[in-house]
Coordinates of C-alpha atoms in Angstrom, one line a residue:
X29 CA 51.4 124.3 -32.6
X30 CA 55.1 124.3 -32.4
X31 CA 55.8 123.9 -28.6
X32 CA 58.7 121.5 -28.8
X33 CA 61.6 123.9 -29.3
X34 CA 60.2 126.3 -26.8
X35 CA 60.0 123.7 -24.1
X36 CA 63.5 122.5 -24.9
X37 CA 64.8 126.0 -24.7
X38 CA 63.1 126.5 -21.3
X39 CA 64.2 123.1 -19.9
X40 CA 67.9 123.7 -20.8
X41 CA 68.6 126.4 -18.2
X42 CA 66.7 124.4 -15.5
X43 CA 68.8 121.3 -16.3
X44 CA 72.0 123.4 -16.3
X45 CA 71.0 124.9 -12.9
X46 CA 70.2 121.5 -11.5
X47 CA 73.6 120.3 -12.6
X48 CA 75.3 123.3 -11.1
X49 CA 73.5 122.8 -7.8
X50 CA 74.5 119.1 -7.7
X51 CA 78.1 120.1 -8.4
X52 CA 78.0 122.7 -5.6
X53 CA 76.5 120.1 -3.2
X54 CA 79.3 117.7 -4.1
X55 CA 81.9 120.4 -3.6
X56 CA 80.4 121.3 -0.3
X57 CA 80.4 117.7 0.8
X58 CA 84.1 117.4 -0.2
X59 CA 84.9 120.6 1.6
X60 CA 83.1 119.4 4.7
X61 CA 85.0 116.1 4.6
X62 CA 88.3 118.0 4.1
X63 CA 87.5 120.3 7.0
X64 CA 86.7 117.3 9.3
X65 CA 89.9 115.6 8.2
X66 CA 91.8 118.8 8.7
X67 CA 90.4 119.3 12.2
X68 CA 91.1 115.7 13.1
X69 CA 94.6 116.0 11.9
X70 CA 95.1 119.2 13.9
X71 CA 93.8 117.4 17.0
X72 CA 96.2 114.5 16.4
X73 CA 99.1 116.8 15.9
X74 CA 98.3 118.8 19.0
X75 CA 97.9 115.6 21.0
X76 CA 101.2 114.3 19.8
X77 CA 103.3 117.4 20.3
X78 CA 106.4 115.6 21.4
X79 CA 106.5 113.6 18.2
X80 CA 106.8 116.6 15.9
X81 CA 108.4 119.1 18.3
X82 CA 105.6 121.6 17.8
X83 CA 104.3 123.7 20.7
X84 CA 101.9 126.5 21.1
X85 CA 103.6 129.8 22.0
X86 CA 101.5 131.9 24.2
X87 CA 101.7 135.6 24.8
X88 CA 104.2 135.5 27.7
X89 CA 106.6 133.5 25.6
X90 CA 106.3 130.2 27.6
X91 CA 105.7 126.9 26.0
X92 CA 102.5 125.2 27.2
X93 CA 99.8 122.9 26.0
X94 CA 96.5 124.4 25.0
X95 CA 93.9 123.8 27.7
X96 CA 91.9 121.5 25.4
X97 CA 94.9 119.3 24.7
X98 CA 95.9 119.2 28.4
X99 CA 92.4 118.1 29.3
X100 CA 92.5 115.4 26.7
X101 CA 95.7 114.1 28.2
X102 CA 94.1 114.2 31.6
X103 CA 91.1 112.2 30.4
X104 CA 93.5 109.6 28.9
X105 CA 95.4 109.3 32.1
X106 CA 92.2 108.7 34.1
X107 CA 91.0 106.0 31.7
X108 CA 94.4 104.2 31.8
X109 CA 94.4 104.3 35.6
X110 CA 91.0 102.5 35.5
X111 CA 92.0 99.9 32.9
X112 CA 95.8 99.6 32.6
X113 CA 97.4 97.5 35.4
X114 CA 100.8 99.1 35.0
X115 CA 99.5 102.6 35.4
X116 CA 97.2 101.7 38.2
X117 CA 100.0 99.8 40.1
X118 CA 102.5 102.7 39.8
X119 CA 100.0 105.3 40.9
X120 CA 98.7 103.2 43.8
X121 CA 102.2 102.3 45.1
X122 CA 103.2 105.9 45.3
X123 CA 100.0 106.8 47.1
X124 CA 100.6 104.0 49.6
X125 CA 104.1 105.1 50.4
X126 CA 103.1 108.7 50.8
X127 CA 100.0 108.3 53.0
X128 CA 99.7 104.8 54.3
X129 CA 101.5 105.6 57.6
X130 CA 99.5 108.8 58.1
X131 CA 100.7 112.3 59.0
X132 CA 101.2 114.2 62.2
X133 CA 99.8 117.7 62.5
X134 CA 100.4 119.7 65.7
X135 CA 100.4 123.4 66.4
X136 CA 103.2 124.6 68.6
X137 CA 101.0 126.8 70.8
X138 CA 98.0 125.3 72.5
X139 CA 95.5 127.9 71.1
X140 CA 96.9 127.4 67.6
X141 CA 96.7 123.7 68.0
X142 CA 93.0 123.9 69.0
X143 CA 92.2 125.8 65.8
X144 CA 94.1 123.3 63.7
X145 CA 92.5 120.3 65.3
X146 CA 89.1 121.8 64.9
X147 CA 89.8 122.2 61.2
X148 CA 91.2 118.7 60.9
X149 CA 88.3 117.0 62.7
X150 CA 85.5 119.0 60.9
X151 CA 83.4 116.2 59.2
X152 CA 83.2 118.2 56.0
X153 CA 86.9 118.8 55.9
X154 CA 87.6 115.1 56.6
X155 CA 85.4 114.2 53.6
X156 CA 87.4 116.5 51.3
X157 CA 91.0 116.5 52.7
X158 CA 91.9 115.6 56.3
X159 CA 90.8 112.0 56.5
X160 CA 93.2 109.2 55.5
X161 CA 91.0 108.1 52.5
X162 CA 90.6 111.7 51.3
X163 CA 94.4 112.3 51.5
X164 CA 95.2 109.2 49.5
X165 CA 92.5 110.1 47.0
X166 CA 94.0 113.5 46.5
X167 CA 97.4 112.0 45.9
X168 CA 96.0 109.8 43.2
X169 CA 94.1 112.7 41.7
X170 CA 97.2 114.8 41.7
X171 CA 99.2 112.1 39.8
X172 CA 96.5 111.8 37.2
X173 CA 95.6 115.4 36.6
X174 CA 98.6 117.4 37.8
X175 CA 96.4 120.0 39.4
X176 CA 94.3 120.4 42.6
X177 CA 92.3 123.6 43.1
X178 CA 91.4 123.9 46.8
X179 CA 88.7 126.4 47.5
X180 CA 88.2 128.0 51.0
X181 CA 84.8 128.9 52.4
X182 CA 85.3 131.1 55.5
X183 CA 82.7 132.0 58.1
X184 CA 83.1 135.8 58.4
X185 CA 82.1 135.9 62.0
X186 CA 83.8 132.9 63.6
X187 CA 86.7 132.5 61.1
X188 CA 85.9 128.7 60.6
X189 CA 87.3 127.5 57.3
X190 CA 85.9 124.6 55.3
X191 CA 87.8 123.4 52.2
X192 CA 86.5 122.0 48.9
X193 CA 88.2 121.4 45.6
X194 CA 87.1 122.5 42.1
X195 CA 87.2 120.0 39.3
X196 CA 90.3 120.5 37.1
X197 CA 88.4 120.5 33.9
X198 CA 86.3 123.5 35.0
X199 CA 89.4 125.7 35.4
X200 CA 90.0 127.1 31.9
X201 CA 92.4 129.9 32.5
X202 CA 94.9 131.3 35.0
X203 CA 95.2 135.1 35.0
X204 CA 98.5 136.4 36.4
X205 CA 100.1 139.7 37.4
X206 CA 100.9 141.6 34.2
X207 CA 104.3 142.3 35.6
X208 CA 105.0 138.8 37.0
X209 CA 103.7 135.7 35.3
X210 CA 104.6 133.6 38.4
X211 CA 102.1 135.5 40.5
X212 CA 98.5 134.2 39.9
X213 CA 95.6 136.6 40.5
X214 CA 92.5 134.9 39.2
X215 CA 91.2 131.5 38.1
X216 CA 88.5 131.4 35.5
X217 CA 85.9 128.7 36.0
X218 CA 83.2 127.5 33.7
X219 CA 80.7 124.9 34.8
X220 CA 77.2 123.5 34.3
X221 CA 75.1 123.7 37.4
X222 CA 72.5 121.0 37.8
X223 CA 69.4 121.7 39.9
X224 CA 66.7 119.2 40.7
X225 CA 63.1 120.5 40.0
X226 CA 61.2 118.8 42.8
X227 CA 57.8 119.3 41.1
X228 CA 58.7 117.3 38.0
X229 CA 61.7 115.4 39.1
X230 CA 63.7 116.7 36.1
X231 CA 67.2 118.2 36.3
X232 CA 67.5 121.8 35.2
X233 CA 70.9 122.7 33.9
X234 CA 72.4 126.2 33.5
X235 CA 75.9 127.4 32.5
X236 CA 77.9 129.6 34.8
X237 CA 81.2 131.5 34.6
X238 CA 83.1 133.1 37.5
X239 CA 86.5 134.2 38.6
X240 CA 88.2 133.1 41.8
X241 CA 91.0 135.0 43.4
X242 CA 94.2 133.3 44.4
X243 CA 94.5 132.9 48.2
X244 CA 97.6 135.1 48.3
X245 CA 96.1 137.9 46.2
X246 CA 94.7 140.6 48.5
X247 CA 94.4 143.9 46.6
X248 CA 93.3 147.0 48.3
X249 CA 89.6 147.8 48.5
X250 CA 89.9 150.3 45.7
X251 CA 91.6 147.7 43.4
X252 CA 89.0 145.0 44.1
X253 CA 86.7 144.6 41.1
X254 CA 83.2 143.0 41.4
X255 CA 83.2 141.7 37.9
X256 CA 85.5 140.8 35.1
X257 CA 84.0 140.8 31.6
X258 CA 80.5 140.8 33.1
X259 CA 81.3 137.7 35.2
X260 CA 81.4 137.8 39.1
X261 CA 84.6 137.6 41.1
X262 CA 84.2 135.3 44.1
X263 CA 86.2 137.2 46.7
X264 CA 84.8 135.2 49.6
X265 CA 86.1 131.9 48.2
X266 CA 89.8 132.1 47.3
X267 CA 91.6 129.2 45.6
X268 CA 94.9 127.4 46.5
X269 CA 96.4 125.8 43.4
X270 CA 98.6 122.7 43.9
X271 CA 100.3 121.6 40.7
X272 CA 102.9 119.1 39.6
X273 CA 104.1 117.2 36.5
X274 CA 104.8 120.3 34.4
X275 CA 107.5 122.9 34.1
X276 CA 108.0 125.8 36.4
X277 CA 106.8 128.4 34.0
X278 CA 103.6 126.5 33.1
X279 CA 100.4 127.8 34.5
X280 CA 98.8 124.4 34.8
X281 CA 100.3 121.1 35.9
X282 CA 100.3 118.0 33.8
X283 CA 99.5 114.3 34.6
X284 CA 102.6 112.7 36.1
X285 CA 101.8 109.5 34.2
X286 CA 101.8 111.2 30.8
X287 CA 105.3 110.0 29.8
X288 CA 104.2 106.4 30.6
X289 CA 100.9 106.3 28.6
X290 CA 102.3 105.6 25.2
X291 CA 104.7 102.9 26.5
X292 CA 101.9 101.3 28.6
X293 CA 99.8 101.1 25.5
X294 CA 102.6 99.5 23.5
X295 CA 103.2 97.0 26.3
X296 CA 99.5 96.2 26.3
X297 CA 99.5 95.6 22.5
X298 CA 102.6 93.4 22.7
X299 CA 101.0 91.2 25.3
X300 CA 97.8 91.0 23.3
X301 CA 99.8 89.8 20.3
X302 CA 101.4 87.1 22.5
X303 CA 97.9 86.0 23.6
X304 CA 96.7 85.9 20.0
X305 CA 99.8 83.9 19.0
X306 CA 99.3 81.4 21.9
X307 CA 95.7 80.9 21.0
X308 CA 96.6 80.2 17.4
X309 CA 99.3 77.7 18.3
X310 CA 97.0 76.0 20.8
X311 CA 94.6 75.0 18.1
X312 CA 97.1 72.2 17.0
X313 CA 98.4 70.2 20.0
X314 CA 99.3 66.9 18.1
X315 CA 100.9 66.0 14.8
X316 CA 99.6 62.7 13.4
X317 CA 101.5 60.9 10.6
X318 CA 99.8 58.0 8.8
X319 CA 100.3 56.0 5.7
X320 CA 97.8 55.5 2.9
X321 CA 97.9 58.9 1.3
X322 CA 94.8 61.0 1.3
X323 CA 92.6 58.0 2.0
X324 CA 94.6 57.3 5.2
X325 CA 94.3 61.0 6.2
X326 CA 90.6 61.0 5.7
X327 CA 90.2 57.8 7.7
X328 CA 92.2 59.2 10.6
X329 CA 90.1 62.4 10.5
X330 CA 87.0 60.3 10.7
X331 CA 88.3 58.4 13.6
X332 CA 89.3 61.5 15.5
X333 CA 86.4 63.7 14.6
X334 CA 83.5 64.5 16.9
X335 CA 80.0 63.2 16.3
X336 CA 78.2 65.8 18.4
X337 CA 75.8 67.8 16.3
X338 CA 75.5 65.4 13.4
X339 CA 71.9 64.9 12.7
X340 CA 70.1 62.9 13.9
X341 CA 72.9 62.3 16.4
X342 CA 72.2 64.1 19.7
X343 CA 75.2 63.0 21.8
X344 CA 78.9 62.4 21.4
X345 CA 79.7 58.8 20.4
X346 CA 83.4 59.4 19.8
X347 CA 84.6 61.2 23.0
X348 CA 88.3 62.1 23.4
X349 CA 90.4 59.7 25.4
X350 CA 90.7 60.0 29.2
X351 CA 93.8 61.3 31.0
X352 CA 96.7 58.9 30.9
X353 CA 95.3 56.8 28.0
X354 CA 97.5 54.8 25.8
X355 CA 97.9 55.4 22.1
X356 CA 97.9 52.3 19.9
X357 CA 98.8 52.7 16.3
X358 CA 99.7 50.4 13.4
X359 CA 103.0 50.4 11.5
X360 CA 103.5 53.7 9.8
X361 CA 101.2 55.7 12.2
X362 CA 103.0 58.2 14.4
X363 CA 101.5 60.6 16.9
X364 CA 103.7 63.4 18.3
X365 CA 103.1 66.6 20.2
X366 CA 103.4 69.6 18.1
X367 CA 106.9 71.1 18.2
X368 CA 106.5 74.8 19.3
X369 CA 110.2 75.5 19.6
X370 CA 111.0 78.6 17.6
X371 CA 107.3 79.6 17.3
X372 CA 107.2 81.5 20.6
X373 CA 109.2 84.7 21.4
X374 CA 111.5 84.8 24.5
X375 CA 109.7 85.2 27.8
X376 CA 111.4 88.6 28.4
X377 CA 110.9 90.1 25.0
X378 CA 108.6 92.7 26.4
X379 CA 111.0 93.7 29.2
X380 CA 112.5 96.7 27.5
X381 CA 109.0 98.1 26.9
X382 CA 108.1 97.4 30.5
X383 CA 111.2 99.2 31.7
X384 CA 110.1 102.3 29.7
X385 CA 106.8 102.3 31.6
X386 CA 108.5 101.8 34.9
X387 CA 111.2 104.5 34.4
X388 CA 108.4 107.0 33.5
X389 CA 106.6 106.1 36.8
X390 CA 109.9 106.4 38.8
X391 CA 109.6 103.0 40.6
X392 CA 111.8 100.0 40.7
X393 CA 111.1 96.9 38.7
X394 CA 110.5 94.8 41.8
X395 CA 107.3 96.7 42.5
X396 CA 105.7 95.3 39.3
X397 CA 105.7 91.7 40.1
X398 CA 109.1 90.6 38.8
X399 CA 110.4 88.8 41.9
X400 CA 113.5 87.5 40.0
X401 CA 114.9 91.0 40.1
X402 CA 114.7 91.3 43.8
X403 CA 116.9 90.1 46.7
X404 CA 117.0 90.3 50.5
X405 CA 118.2 93.9 50.4
X406 CA 115.4 95.1 48.1
X407 CA 112.9 93.3 50.2
X408 CA 113.8 95.3 53.4
X409 CA 114.7 98.7 51.9
X410 CA 114.0 101.0 49.1
X411 CA 116.6 102.0 46.5
X412 CA 117.8 105.6 47.0
X413 CA 116.0 107.3 44.1
X414 CA 112.7 105.8 45.1
X415 CA 113.1 106.8 48.7
X416 CA 114.0 110.4 47.6
X417 CA 111.0 110.4 45.3
X418 CA 108.6 109.6 48.1
X419 CA 110.2 112.0 50.5
X420 CA 110.0 114.7 47.8
X421 CA 106.3 114.2 47.4
X422 CA 105.8 114.1 51.2
X423 CA 107.7 117.4 51.4
X424 CA 105.4 118.9 48.7
X425 CA 102.3 117.8 50.8
X426 CA 104.0 119.1 53.9
X427 CA 104.4 122.6 52.4
X428 CA 100.8 122.5 51.0
X429 CA 99.2 121.5 54.3
X430 CA 101.4 123.9 56.2
X431 CA 100.2 126.8 54.0
X432 CA 96.6 125.7 54.2
X433 CA 96.7 125.5 58.0
X434 CA 98.5 128.9 58.2
X435 CA 95.5 130.3 56.2
X436 CA 93.1 128.6 58.7
X437 CA 94.9 130.1 61.7
X438 CA 95.0 133.5 60.1
X439 CA 91.2 133.5 59.5
X440 CA 90.7 132.5 63.1
X441 CA 92.7 135.6 64.2
X442 CA 91.0 138.0 61.7
X443 CA 87.4 137.1 62.5
X444 CA 85.7 139.4 65.1
X445 CA 84.3 136.4 67.0
X446 CA 87.2 134.0 66.3
X447 CA 88.9 131.8 68.9
X448 CA 92.2 133.8 68.7
X449 CA 92.8 137.5 69.1
X450 CA 95.5 139.2 67.0
X451 CA 96.7 142.5 65.8
X452 CA 97.8 143.5 62.3
X453 CA 101.3 145.0 61.8
X454 CA 101.7 147.1 58.7
X455 CA 104.6 146.6 56.4
X456 CA 107.6 148.8 57.3
X457 CA 108.2 149.9 53.7
X458 CA 104.5 150.6 53.2
X459 CA 104.5 148.6 50.0
X460 CA 104.6 145.0 51.2
X461 CA 101.9 142.8 52.9
X462 CA 101.1 143.4 56.5
X463 CA 101.6 140.6 59.0
X464 CA 99.5 139.4 61.9
X465 CA 100.7 138.4 65.4
X466 CA 98.7 136.9 68.2
X467 CA 97.9 138.9 71.3
X468 CA 98.5 135.9 73.5
X469 CA 102.0 135.8 74.9
X470 CA 104.3 132.9 75.4
X471 CA 104.8 132.3 79.2
X472 CA 108.5 131.4 78.6
X473 CA 109.7 134.2 76.4
X474 CA 107.0 136.9 76.9
X475 CA 106.8 137.2 73.1
X476 CA 103.6 136.5 71.0
X477 CA 103.0 132.8 70.7
X478 CA 104.3 130.9 67.7
X479 CA 101.8 130.4 64.9
X480 CA 103.8 127.6 63.4
X481 CA 102.0 124.3 62.6
X482 CA 104.3 121.3 62.4
X483 CA 103.5 118.7 59.7
X484 CA 105.6 115.6 59.8
X485 CA 105.5 112.2 58.1
X486 CA 106.8 108.9 59.6
X487 CA 109.9 107.5 58.2
X488 CA 109.5 106.1 54.7
X489 CA 111.8 103.1 55.5
X490 CA 111.1 100.6 58.3
X491 CA 113.9 100.4 60.8
X492 CA 114.3 98.3 63.9
X493 CA 112.4 100.1 66.7
X494 CA 114.9 99.4 69.4
X495 CA 117.7 100.9 67.3
X496 CA 115.7 104.0 66.7
X497 CA 114.9 104.4 70.3
X498 CA 118.5 104.0 71.2
X499 CA 119.4 106.7 68.7
X500 CA 116.9 109.1 70.2
X501 CA 118.3 108.5 73.7
X502 CA 121.8 108.8 72.5
X503 CA 121.0 112.2 70.8
X504 CA 119.3 113.4 74.0
X505 CA 122.1 112.3 76.4
X506 CA 125.2 112.2 74.1
X507 CA 126.2 108.8 75.4
X508 CA 126.1 110.0 79.1
X509 CA 123.4 107.8 80.6
X510 CA 121.3 109.6 83.2
X511 CA 122.5 113.1 82.1
X512 CA 120.5 115.2 79.7
X513 CA 122.8 116.9 77.2
X514 CA 120.3 119.7 76.6
X515 CA 120.4 119.0 72.8
X516 CA 116.7 118.1 72.6
X517 CA 113.8 119.4 74.8
X518 CA 112.1 116.7 76.9
X519 CA 108.8 117.2 75.1
X520 CA 110.4 116.7 71.7
X521 CA 112.1 113.5 73.0
X522 CA 108.7 112.2 74.1
X523 CA 107.2 113.1 70.8
X524 CA 109.9 111.3 68.9
X525 CA 109.5 108.2 71.0
X526 CA 105.7 108.1 70.5
X527 CA 106.1 108.6 66.8
X528 CA 108.7 105.9 66.6
X529 CA 106.4 103.4 68.3
X530 CA 103.6 104.5 65.8
X531 CA 101.2 105.5 68.6
X532 CA 98.1 107.3 67.4
X533 CA 97.0 110.8 68.6
X534 CA 100.5 111.9 69.6
X535 CA 99.4 115.5 70.1
X536 CA 96.7 114.5 72.6
X537 CA 99.1 112.3 74.6
X538 CA 101.6 115.2 74.7
X539 CA 98.9 117.5 76.0
X540 CA 98.0 115.1 78.8
X541 CA 101.7 114.5 79.7
X542 CA 102.6 118.2 79.5
X543 CA 99.6 120.1 80.7
X544 CA 101.7 123.0 82.0
X545 CA 104.4 122.9 79.4
X546 CA 103.9 126.6 78.8
X547 CA 105.2 127.2 82.3
X548 CA 108.4 125.3 81.6
X549 CA 107.4 122.4 83.8
X550 CA 107.8 118.7 82.8
X551 CA 105.2 116.1 82.7
X552 CA 103.0 115.9 85.8
X553 CA 102.2 112.5 87.4
X554 CA 104.0 110.5 84.8
X555 CA 102.5 107.0 84.2
X556 CA 104.2 103.9 85.7
X557 CA 106.7 102.4 83.4
X558 CA 106.4 98.7 82.5
X559 CA 108.9 96.3 84.0
X560 CA 111.0 93.9 82.0
X561 CA 108.6 91.1 83.0
X562 CA 105.8 92.9 81.2
X563 CA 103.8 93.9 84.2
X564 CA 103.2 97.2 85.9
X565 CA 105.7 98.8 88.2
X566 CA 106.6 102.0 90.0
X567 CA 108.2 104.8 88.1
X568 CA 112.0 104.8 88.4
X569 CA 113.5 106.9 91.1
X570 CA 114.4 110.4 90.1
X571 CA 111.3 111.4 88.1
X572 CA 110.5 115.1 88.3
X573 CA 108.3 115.9 91.2
X574 CA 109.3 112.8 93.2
X575 CA 111.9 112.5 96.0
X576 CA 112.8 108.9 96.6
X577 CA 115.6 107.0 98.2
X578 CA 117.6 106.8 95.0
X579 CA 119.4 110.0 95.9
X580 CA 119.5 109.3 99.6
X581 CA 116.8 111.8 100.4
X582 CA 113.8 111.5 102.7
X583 CA 110.8 109.8 101.0
X584 CA 108.6 112.2 102.8
X585 CA 110.6 115.3 101.8
X586 CA 108.3 117.3 99.4
X587 CA 110.9 120.0 98.8
X588 CA 110.8 120.7 95.0
X589 CA 114.1 119.7 93.3
X590 CA 116.3 122.3 91.6
X591 CA 116.1 122.7 87.8
X592 CA 119.4 120.9 87.2
X593 CA 118.4 118.0 89.5
X594 CA 114.9 117.7 87.8
X595 CA 116.5 117.8 84.4
X596 CA 118.9 115.0 85.4
X597 CA 116.2 112.9 86.9
X598 CA 114.0 113.4 83.8
X599 CA 116.9 112.2 81.6
X600 CA 117.3 109.1 83.8
X601 CA 113.6 108.4 83.6
X602 CA 113.6 108.7 79.8
X603 CA 116.6 106.5 79.5
X604 CA 115.0 103.9 81.7
X605 CA 111.8 104.1 79.7
X606 CA 113.6 103.7 76.4
X607 CA 115.4 100.6 77.7
X608 CA 112.2 99.1 79.0
X609 CA 110.4 99.8 75.8
X610 CA 113.2 98.3 73.7
X611 CA 113.3 95.2 76.0
X612 CA 109.6 94.8 75.7
X613 CA 109.7 95.0 72.0
X614 CA 112.5 92.4 71.7
X615 CA 110.5 90.1 74.0
X616 CA 107.4 90.5 71.9
X617 CA 109.1 90.1 68.5
X618 CA 111.5 87.4 69.5
X619 CA 110.8 84.1 67.8
X620 CA 110.1 81.2 70.2
X621 CA 112.8 78.6 70.2
X622 CA 111.9 75.4 68.4
X623 CA 111.1 72.6 70.9
X624 CA 113.7 69.9 71.2
X625 CA 112.6 66.5 70.0
X626 CA 111.8 64.1 72.8
X627 CA 114.4 61.4 73.2
X628 CA 113.5 58.0 71.9
X629 CA 112.6 55.4 74.5
X630 CA 115.7 53.4 75.3
X631 CA 118.1 55.9 73.8
X632 CA 120.9 57.5 75.8
X633 CA 120.3 61.0 76.9

């Protein structure tokens, strides 16, 4: 039978098909590798936008990083904060200057202040925002991410507000007014919810998507939508977006340390190279010259070599010499320390790279451990740009806290069972937002009480306390001791004095000193002022509500003084108090004089 040609003819198409399949598999593999390489290069190009001047142009015509690239930069900033000393130092120093001295939050009206203090002292709010540790943490978070998304949970009955923050990486999009890109309406959030299954102990995960309205966006009931693209709109939990580090027309902020990341990495690599070079040079500490050619070299090597580990040797029989030993060599043998001159780079060869990191962080060089660049002036004060940088950030936080607290007060007025009663005033033009005013009236003016909440930071710079107190008294009296000039209200003068002395709980002290301030009266039963000797004493004559012999009056006369007389006496009391405080501070801070040495026996006195 002739089967050979038939089998060959049948095998040929199969072999050709196998070859074709192999070629296609190889082409697919090369295409996959090319695609991976292309995607990697795209990611690198997107991550290094500033190097090639390429930006993504969005629909509104503004230049902004894609959200994926921005989150990659944010992750890089976080990692560098945890491991790079330069980045961590710069971020921490700014957080210290902004928050280390605390902040004063006081509502001008008593009822407003009660609402504000209840919000501040709420344990959950302290965990998130209002405690010292939380505020410092938020400052660090803002520098590393450029964004904080505060979320408000309001009790519809009592108006109590609790604040939380949404993770930056969960906010993927900001939807704005179609007619005004500066007016945000919604924040799109995507997150993975993890729930513990108590029966099995496993963690059940489920993806979620929702839209959160901006805290200022309050459309009419007809314009409120329950869903966007099939996803719910969380109208009960509006979001306050605090951003920094980016441009004004960017919808998201950027990490403030972003300009310093590349230079911080370069400085790290330079220092690592220095360490590698030092280790290489440290391998050879001495240079031995001996005669005898190669035999002499081998003999010297045998003399200096270790015997540890040589079988069957189990211990060192040729240990190195002790400290301060003497080298003894024959003629022609010379032992010298290795000359490293010219092998090491100058000590300040990394300074220019370090200055690039420092300039990106906006802090002076003295803050990063170079004490040679400092002097007495830099040790006591800040340079002007750094001072303004810290004040600018404090102002940013002041505006943010002020708006958050205004929202808290507004919810307390809107709630049916809230602590404050208010009425809504429609906009005059019928197109703007309505306003709310409290029903409670000010006892002095007869107008609705002020809803303003004062947020203030202590001075960034440290000044002499007695000089500051003297300045406050001078501003209140205009260099006329004992006579109030009327430029500053007495309560404000007291507040400034307490803040200058860095006394805690200023608002509570003011409330105790001025229980009837709404009636226009001064402090009742003022405490006794300390005497110059440091002990207690009676209040100076002339305090409001007291009639003493200082003005020649009868001590038993209880006739209330006139307004002018009370004002003058109060001014005299504040001046005396300031002087006593300044004197006490000088006595406490004055250095004790060095004791004179006892005269030697027999010496002339």
